[in-house]
CSV table of C-alpha atoms and ligand atoms in Angstrom, one decimal:
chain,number,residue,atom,x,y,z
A,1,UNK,CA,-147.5,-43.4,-143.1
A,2,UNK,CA,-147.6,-40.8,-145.9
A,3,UNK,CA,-151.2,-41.9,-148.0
A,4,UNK,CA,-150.5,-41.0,-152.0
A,5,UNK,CA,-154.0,-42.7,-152.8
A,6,UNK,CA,-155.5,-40.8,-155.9
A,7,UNK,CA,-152.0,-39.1,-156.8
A,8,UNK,CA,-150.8,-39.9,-160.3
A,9,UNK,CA,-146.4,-39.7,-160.5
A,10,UNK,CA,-144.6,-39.8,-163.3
A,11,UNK,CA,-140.9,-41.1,-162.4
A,12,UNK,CA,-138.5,-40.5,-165.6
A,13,UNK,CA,-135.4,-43.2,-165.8
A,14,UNK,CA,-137.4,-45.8,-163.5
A,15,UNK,CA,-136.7,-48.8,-164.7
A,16,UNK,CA,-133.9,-49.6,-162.2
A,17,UNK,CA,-131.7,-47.9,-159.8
A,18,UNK,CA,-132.8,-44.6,-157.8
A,19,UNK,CA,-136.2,-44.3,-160.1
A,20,UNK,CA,-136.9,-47.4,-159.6
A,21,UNK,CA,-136.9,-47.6,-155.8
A,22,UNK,CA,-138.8,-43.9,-156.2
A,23,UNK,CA,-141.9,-45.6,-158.1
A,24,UNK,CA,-142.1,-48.7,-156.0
A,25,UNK,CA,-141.9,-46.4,-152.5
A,26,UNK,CA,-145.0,-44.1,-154.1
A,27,UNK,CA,-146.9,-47.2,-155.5
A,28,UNK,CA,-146.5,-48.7,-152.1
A,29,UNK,CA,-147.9,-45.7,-150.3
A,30,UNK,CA,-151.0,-45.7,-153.1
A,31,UNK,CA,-149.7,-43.7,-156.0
A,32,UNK,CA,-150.3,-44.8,-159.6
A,33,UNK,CA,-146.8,-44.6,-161.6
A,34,UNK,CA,-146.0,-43.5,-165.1
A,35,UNK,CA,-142.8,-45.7,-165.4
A,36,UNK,CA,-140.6,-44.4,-168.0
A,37,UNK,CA,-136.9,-45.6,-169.0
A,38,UNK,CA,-134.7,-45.9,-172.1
A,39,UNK,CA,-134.4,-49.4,-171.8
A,40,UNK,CA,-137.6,-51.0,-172.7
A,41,UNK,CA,-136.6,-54.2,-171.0
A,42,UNK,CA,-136.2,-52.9,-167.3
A,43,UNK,CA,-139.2,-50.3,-168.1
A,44,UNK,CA,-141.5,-53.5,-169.0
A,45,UNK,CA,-140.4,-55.6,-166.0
A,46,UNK,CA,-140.4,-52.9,-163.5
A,47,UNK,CA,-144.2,-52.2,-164.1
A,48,UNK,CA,-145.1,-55.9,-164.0
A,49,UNK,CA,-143.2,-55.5,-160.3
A,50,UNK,CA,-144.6,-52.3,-159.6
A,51,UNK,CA,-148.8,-52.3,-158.5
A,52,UNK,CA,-150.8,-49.9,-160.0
A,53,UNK,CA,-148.3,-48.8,-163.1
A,54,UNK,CA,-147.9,-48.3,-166.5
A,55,UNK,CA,-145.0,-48.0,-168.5
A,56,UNK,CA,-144.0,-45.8,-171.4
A,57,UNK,CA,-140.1,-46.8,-172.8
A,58,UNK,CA,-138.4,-44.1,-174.4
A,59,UNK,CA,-135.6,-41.4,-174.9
A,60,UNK,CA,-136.4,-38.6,-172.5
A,61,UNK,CA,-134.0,-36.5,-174.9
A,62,UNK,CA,-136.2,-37.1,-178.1
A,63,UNK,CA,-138.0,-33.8,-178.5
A,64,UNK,CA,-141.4,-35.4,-178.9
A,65,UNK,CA,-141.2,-37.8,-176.0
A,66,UNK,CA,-141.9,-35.7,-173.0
A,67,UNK,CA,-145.4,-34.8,-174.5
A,68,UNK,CA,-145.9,-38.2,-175.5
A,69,UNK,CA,-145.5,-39.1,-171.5
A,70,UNK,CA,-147.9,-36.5,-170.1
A,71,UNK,CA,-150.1,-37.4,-173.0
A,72,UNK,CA,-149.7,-41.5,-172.0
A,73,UNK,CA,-149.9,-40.5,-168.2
A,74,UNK,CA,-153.4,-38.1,-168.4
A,75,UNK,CA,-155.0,-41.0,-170.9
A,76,UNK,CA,-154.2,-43.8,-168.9
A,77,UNK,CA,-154.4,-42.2,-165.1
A,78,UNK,CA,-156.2,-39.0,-165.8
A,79,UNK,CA,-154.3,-36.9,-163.7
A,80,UNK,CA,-150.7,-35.7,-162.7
A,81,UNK,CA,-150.0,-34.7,-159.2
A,82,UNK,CA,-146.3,-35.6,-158.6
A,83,UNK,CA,-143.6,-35.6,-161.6
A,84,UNK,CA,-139.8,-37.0,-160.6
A,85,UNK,CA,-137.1,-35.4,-163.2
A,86,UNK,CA,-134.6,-38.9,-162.3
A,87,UNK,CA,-133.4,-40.1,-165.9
A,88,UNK,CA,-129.8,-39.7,-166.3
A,89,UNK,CA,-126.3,-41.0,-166.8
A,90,UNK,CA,-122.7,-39.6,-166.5
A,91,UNK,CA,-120.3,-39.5,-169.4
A,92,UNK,CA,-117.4,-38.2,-168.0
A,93,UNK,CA,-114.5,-36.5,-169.1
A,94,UNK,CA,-111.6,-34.0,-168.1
A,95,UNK,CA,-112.2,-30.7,-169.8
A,96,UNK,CA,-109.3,-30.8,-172.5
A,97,UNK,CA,-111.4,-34.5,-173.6
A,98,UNK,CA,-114.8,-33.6,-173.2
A,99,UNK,CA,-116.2,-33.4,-176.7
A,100,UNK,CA,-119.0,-31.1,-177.9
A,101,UNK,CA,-121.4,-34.4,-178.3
A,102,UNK,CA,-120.5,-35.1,-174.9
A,103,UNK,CA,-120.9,-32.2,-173.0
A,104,UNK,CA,-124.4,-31.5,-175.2
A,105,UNK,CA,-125.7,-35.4,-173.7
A,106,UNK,CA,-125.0,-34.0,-170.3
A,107,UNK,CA,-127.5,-30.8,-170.7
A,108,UNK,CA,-129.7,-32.6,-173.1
A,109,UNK,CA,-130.5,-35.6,-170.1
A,110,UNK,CA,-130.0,-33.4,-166.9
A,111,UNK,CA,-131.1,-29.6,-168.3
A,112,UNK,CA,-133.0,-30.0,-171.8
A,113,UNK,CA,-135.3,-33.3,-171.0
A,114,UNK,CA,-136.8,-31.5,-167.5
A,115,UNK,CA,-137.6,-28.6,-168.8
A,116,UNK,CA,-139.6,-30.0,-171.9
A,117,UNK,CA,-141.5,-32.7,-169.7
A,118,UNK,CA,-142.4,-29.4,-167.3
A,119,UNK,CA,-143.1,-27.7,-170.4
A,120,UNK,CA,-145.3,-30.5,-171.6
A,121,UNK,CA,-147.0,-30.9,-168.3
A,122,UNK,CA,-147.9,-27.4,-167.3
A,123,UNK,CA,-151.1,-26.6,-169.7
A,124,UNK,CA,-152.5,-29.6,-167.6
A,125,UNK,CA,-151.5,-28.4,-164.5
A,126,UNK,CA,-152.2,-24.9,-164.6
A,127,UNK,CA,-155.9,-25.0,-166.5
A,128,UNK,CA,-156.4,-27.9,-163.7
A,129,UNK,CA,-155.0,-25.8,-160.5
A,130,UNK,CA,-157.2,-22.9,-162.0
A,131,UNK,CA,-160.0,-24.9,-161.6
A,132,UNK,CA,-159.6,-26.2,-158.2
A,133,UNK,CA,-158.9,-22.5,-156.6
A,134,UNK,CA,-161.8,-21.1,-158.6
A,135,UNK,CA,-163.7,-24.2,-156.4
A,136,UNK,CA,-161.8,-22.5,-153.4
A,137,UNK,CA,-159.9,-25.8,-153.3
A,138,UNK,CA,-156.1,-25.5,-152.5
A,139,UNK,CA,-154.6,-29.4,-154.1
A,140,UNK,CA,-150.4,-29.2,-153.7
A,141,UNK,CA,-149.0,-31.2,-156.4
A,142,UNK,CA,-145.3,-31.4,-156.7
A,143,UNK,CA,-142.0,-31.1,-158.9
A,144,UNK,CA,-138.6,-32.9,-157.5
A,145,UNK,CA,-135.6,-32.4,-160.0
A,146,UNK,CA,-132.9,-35.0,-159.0
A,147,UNK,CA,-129.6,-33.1,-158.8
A,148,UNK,CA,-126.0,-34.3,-157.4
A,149,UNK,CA,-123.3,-32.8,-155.3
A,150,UNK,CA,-121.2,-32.8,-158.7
A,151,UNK,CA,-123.4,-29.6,-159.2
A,152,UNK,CA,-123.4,-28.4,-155.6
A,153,UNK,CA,-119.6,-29.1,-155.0
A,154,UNK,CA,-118.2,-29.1,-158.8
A,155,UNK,CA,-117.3,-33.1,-159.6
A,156,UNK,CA,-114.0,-32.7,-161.1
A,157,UNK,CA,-114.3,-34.7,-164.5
A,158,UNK,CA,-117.8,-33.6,-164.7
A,159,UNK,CA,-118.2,-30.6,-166.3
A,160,UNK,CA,-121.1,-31.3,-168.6
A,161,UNK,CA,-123.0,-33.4,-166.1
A,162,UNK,CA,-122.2,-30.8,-163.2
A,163,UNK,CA,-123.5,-28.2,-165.6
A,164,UNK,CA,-126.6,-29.9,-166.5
A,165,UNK,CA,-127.5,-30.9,-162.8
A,166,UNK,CA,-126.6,-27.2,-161.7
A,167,UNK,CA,-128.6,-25.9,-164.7
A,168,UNK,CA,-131.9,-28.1,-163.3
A,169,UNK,CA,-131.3,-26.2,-159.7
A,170,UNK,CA,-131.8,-22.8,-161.6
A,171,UNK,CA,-135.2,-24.7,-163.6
A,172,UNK,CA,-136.4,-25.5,-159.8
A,173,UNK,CA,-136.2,-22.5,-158.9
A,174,UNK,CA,-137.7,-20.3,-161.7
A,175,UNK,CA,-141.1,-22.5,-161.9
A,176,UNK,CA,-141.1,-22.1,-157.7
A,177,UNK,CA,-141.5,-18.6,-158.6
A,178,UNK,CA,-143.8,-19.4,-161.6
A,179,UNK,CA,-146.2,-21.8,-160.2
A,180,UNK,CA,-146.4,-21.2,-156.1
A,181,UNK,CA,-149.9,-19.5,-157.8
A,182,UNK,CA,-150.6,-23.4,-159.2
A,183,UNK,CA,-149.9,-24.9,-155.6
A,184,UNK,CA,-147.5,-26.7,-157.1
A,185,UNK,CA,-143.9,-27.2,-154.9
A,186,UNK,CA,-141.1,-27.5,-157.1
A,187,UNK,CA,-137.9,-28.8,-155.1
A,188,UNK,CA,-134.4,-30.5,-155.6
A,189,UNK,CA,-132.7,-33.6,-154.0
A,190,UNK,CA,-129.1,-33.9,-155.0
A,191,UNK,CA,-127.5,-37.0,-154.4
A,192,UNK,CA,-123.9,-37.8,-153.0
A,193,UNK,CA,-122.3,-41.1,-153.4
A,194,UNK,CA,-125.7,-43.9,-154.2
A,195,UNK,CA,-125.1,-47.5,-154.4
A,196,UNK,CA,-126.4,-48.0,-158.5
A,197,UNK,CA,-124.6,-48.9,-161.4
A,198,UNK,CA,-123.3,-45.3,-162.0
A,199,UNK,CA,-120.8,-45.8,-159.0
A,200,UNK,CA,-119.6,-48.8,-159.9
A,201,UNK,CA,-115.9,-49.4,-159.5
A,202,UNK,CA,-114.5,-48.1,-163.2
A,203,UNK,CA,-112.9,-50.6,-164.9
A,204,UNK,CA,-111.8,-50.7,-168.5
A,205,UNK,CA,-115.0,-52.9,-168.8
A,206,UNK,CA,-117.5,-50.8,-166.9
A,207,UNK,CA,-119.6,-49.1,-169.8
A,208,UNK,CA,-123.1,-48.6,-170.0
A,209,UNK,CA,-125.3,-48.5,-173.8
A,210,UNK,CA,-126.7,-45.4,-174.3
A,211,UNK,CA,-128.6,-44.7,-178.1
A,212,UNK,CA,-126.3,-47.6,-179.1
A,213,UNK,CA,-123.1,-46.2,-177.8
A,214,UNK,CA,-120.7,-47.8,-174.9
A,215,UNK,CA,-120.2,-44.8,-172.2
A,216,UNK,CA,-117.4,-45.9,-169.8
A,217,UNK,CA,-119.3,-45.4,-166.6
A,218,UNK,CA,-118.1,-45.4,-162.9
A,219,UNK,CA,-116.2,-43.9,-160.4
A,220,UNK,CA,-112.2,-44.6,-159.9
A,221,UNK,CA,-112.0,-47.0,-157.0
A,222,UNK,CA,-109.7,-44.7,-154.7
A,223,UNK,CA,-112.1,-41.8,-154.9
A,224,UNK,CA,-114.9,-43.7,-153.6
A,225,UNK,CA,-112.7,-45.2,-150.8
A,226,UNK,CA,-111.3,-41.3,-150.3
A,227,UNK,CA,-114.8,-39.7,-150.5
A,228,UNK,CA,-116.2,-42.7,-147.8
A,229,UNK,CA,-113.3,-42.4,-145.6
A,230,UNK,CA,-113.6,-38.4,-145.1
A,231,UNK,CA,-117.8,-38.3,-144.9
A,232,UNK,CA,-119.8,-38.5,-141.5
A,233,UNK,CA,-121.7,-41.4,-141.8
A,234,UNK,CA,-118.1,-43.4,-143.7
A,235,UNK,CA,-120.7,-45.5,-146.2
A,236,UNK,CA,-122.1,-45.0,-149.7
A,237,UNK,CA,-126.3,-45.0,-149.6
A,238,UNK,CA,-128.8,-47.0,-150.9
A,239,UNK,CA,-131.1,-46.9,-153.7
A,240,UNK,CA,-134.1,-47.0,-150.3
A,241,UNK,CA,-132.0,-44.3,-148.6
A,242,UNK,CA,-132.1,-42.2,-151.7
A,243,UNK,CA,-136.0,-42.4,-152.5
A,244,UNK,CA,-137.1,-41.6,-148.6
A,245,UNK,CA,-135.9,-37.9,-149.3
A,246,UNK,CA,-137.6,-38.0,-152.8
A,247,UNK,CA,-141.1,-39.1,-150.8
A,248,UNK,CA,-141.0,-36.3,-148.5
A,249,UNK,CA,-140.8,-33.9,-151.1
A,250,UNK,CA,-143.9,-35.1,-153.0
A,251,UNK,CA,-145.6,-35.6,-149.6
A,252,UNK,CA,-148.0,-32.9,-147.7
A,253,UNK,CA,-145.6,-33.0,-145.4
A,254,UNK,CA,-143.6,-30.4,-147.7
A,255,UNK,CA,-146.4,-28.6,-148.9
A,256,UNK,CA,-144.8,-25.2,-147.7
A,257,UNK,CA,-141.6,-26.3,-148.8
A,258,UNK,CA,-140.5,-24.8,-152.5
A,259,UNK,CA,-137.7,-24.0,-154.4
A,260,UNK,CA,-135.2,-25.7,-152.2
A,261,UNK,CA,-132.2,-28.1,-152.9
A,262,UNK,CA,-132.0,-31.1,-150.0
A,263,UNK,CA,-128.5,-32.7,-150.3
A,264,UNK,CA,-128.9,-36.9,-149.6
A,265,UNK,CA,-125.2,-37.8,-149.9
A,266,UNK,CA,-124.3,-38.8,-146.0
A,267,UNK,CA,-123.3,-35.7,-145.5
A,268,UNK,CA,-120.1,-36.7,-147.9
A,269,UNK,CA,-118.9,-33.8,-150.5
A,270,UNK,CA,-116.5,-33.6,-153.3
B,301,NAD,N1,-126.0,-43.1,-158.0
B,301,NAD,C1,-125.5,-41.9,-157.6
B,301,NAD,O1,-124.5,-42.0,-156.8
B,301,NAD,C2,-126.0,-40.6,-158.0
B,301,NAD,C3,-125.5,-39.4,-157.5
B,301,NAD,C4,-126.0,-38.2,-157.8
B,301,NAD,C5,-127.0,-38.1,-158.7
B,301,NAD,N2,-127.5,-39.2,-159.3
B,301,NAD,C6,-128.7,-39.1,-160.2
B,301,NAD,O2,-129.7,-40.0,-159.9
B,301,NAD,C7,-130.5,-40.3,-161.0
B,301,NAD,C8,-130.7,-41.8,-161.1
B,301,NAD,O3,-129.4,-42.4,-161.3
B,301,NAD,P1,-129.1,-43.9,-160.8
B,301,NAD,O4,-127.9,-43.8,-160.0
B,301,NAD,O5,-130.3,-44.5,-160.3
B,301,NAD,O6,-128.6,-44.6,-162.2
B,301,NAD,P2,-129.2,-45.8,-163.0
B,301,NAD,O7,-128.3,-45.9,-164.2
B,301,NAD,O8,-129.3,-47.0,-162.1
B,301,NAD,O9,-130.7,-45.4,-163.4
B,301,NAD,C9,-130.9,-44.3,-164.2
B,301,NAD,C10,-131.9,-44.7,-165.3
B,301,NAD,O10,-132.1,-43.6,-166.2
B,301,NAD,C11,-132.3,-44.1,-167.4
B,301,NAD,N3,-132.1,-43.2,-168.5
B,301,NAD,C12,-130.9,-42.7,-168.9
B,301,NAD,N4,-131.0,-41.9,-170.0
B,301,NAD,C13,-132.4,-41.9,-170.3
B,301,NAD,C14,-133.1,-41.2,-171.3
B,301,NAD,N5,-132.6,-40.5,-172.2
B,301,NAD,N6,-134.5,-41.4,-171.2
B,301,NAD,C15,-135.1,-42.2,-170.3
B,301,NAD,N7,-134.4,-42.8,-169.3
B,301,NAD,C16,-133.0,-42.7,-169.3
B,301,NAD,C17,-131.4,-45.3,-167.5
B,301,NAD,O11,-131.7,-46.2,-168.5
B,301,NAD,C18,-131.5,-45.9,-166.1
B,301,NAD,O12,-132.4,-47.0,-166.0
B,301,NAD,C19,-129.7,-39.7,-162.2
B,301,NAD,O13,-130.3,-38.4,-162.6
B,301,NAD,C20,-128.3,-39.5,-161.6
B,301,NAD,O14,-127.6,-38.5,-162.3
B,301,NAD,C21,-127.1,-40.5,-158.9
């Protein structure tokens, strides 16, 4: 049983699906949780689920908001030892009818809102990690960046997402480099095929409200039945299936683990 008792985790985007299943598995093991989500509704109820949380609604893309989070987080919980880059969304297009808007979303969620949470986050965690080694005390604390196989593999219809989620590989592995001196293990999981509301069968009616606009969201029913029937295990995952992976990461049992990319998809690929 992995113990996160006294670790604080921030989980972006956990108000349902994969960020949700994140925050409960850490709470269970004894972290506190920073919920965060768009949607204040799910945010609120998944805290009053959720032991030992607090949640902070809000648009991960607004400039301001990432500080506001690591400001929230360090007031409430006074430290941040595990921070989960999940938020996001597909908005999918071929490339002759992606828009500029569009294709900015995809790095603004995926790319942009990472980067300014780390950003946010790393005045804390360096002074902190400076601290503790001057005390000749080595405490891991850890990144994980949720990626996809659209990145890894090139999702066709996906090129801002693809490029945002490949973009967030290239920000795992620059603050690897940057803060291995901060004990701090900065790793990817990319995801394959994960039972949520992003994969649901797209219909003319499946969209999802994003800032006040309907996003068609989904994946064509033959390429989920195509990309099942060809992959080993022949099944989409679960939301549980997905977070397991996630744990590890932010577990000691990956303290010598950084700068990597674990693929969780079944072994299925685009
Ligand atoms: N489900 C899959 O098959 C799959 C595959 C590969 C990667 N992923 C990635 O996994 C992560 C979680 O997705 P999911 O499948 O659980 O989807 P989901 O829609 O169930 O959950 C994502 C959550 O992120 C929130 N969110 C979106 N934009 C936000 C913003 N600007 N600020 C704050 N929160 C925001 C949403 O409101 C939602 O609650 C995403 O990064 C997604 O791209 C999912």
């Amino acid at each position: 049983m992995i113990d996160f008792k006294g670790k604080t985790a921030i989980v972006t985007g956990s108000g349902r699906g994969i960020g949700r299943a994140i925050a409960t598995k850490l709470a269970a093991a004894g972290a506190s949780v920073m919920i965060n989500d768009l949607d204040a509704a799910p945010c609120e109820e998944a805290s009053a689920a959720i032991p030992n949380s607090a949640a902070l609604a809000g648009d991960m893309t607004a400039p301001d908001f990432p500080q506001q989070l690591v400001d929230r987080t360090l007031e409430r919980f006074g430290s941040i030892d595990i921070i989960v880059n999940n938020a996001g969304y597909t908005w999918d297009n071929v490339i002759q009818k992606t828009t500029d808007e569009q294709f900015q979303a995809m790095l603004d969620i995926h790319l942009v809102a990472p980067f300014r949470l780390l950003r946010a986050a790393s005045g804390w965690l360096r002074e902190t990690a400076k601290k503790e080694n001057a005390e000749g005390r080595r405490v891991m604390r850890k990144v994980v960046n949720i990626t996809s196989i659209a990145a890894t593999d090139g999702g066709p219809g996906q090129s801002g997402y693809a490029s945002g989620k490949a973009g967030v590989i290239g920000l795992t592995r620059v603050l690897a480099k940057e803060w291995g001196r901060y004990n701090i293990n900065v790793n990817c999981v990319g995801f394959g095929l994960i039972e949520t509301r992003l994969i649901q069968p797209l219909t003319a009616d499946s969209k999802l409200e994003v800032k006040g606009r309907a996003i068609p969201v989904g994946v064509q029913q033959r390429v989920i039945d195509t990309m099942t029937a060809l992959s080993p295990l022949g099944r989409k995952g679960t939301v549980d299936e997905a977070a397991g992976p996630v744990l590890f990461f932010c577990s000691p049992l990956a303290d010598y683990i950084t700068g990597e990319v674990l693929i969780v998809s079944g072994g299925m690929h685009f």
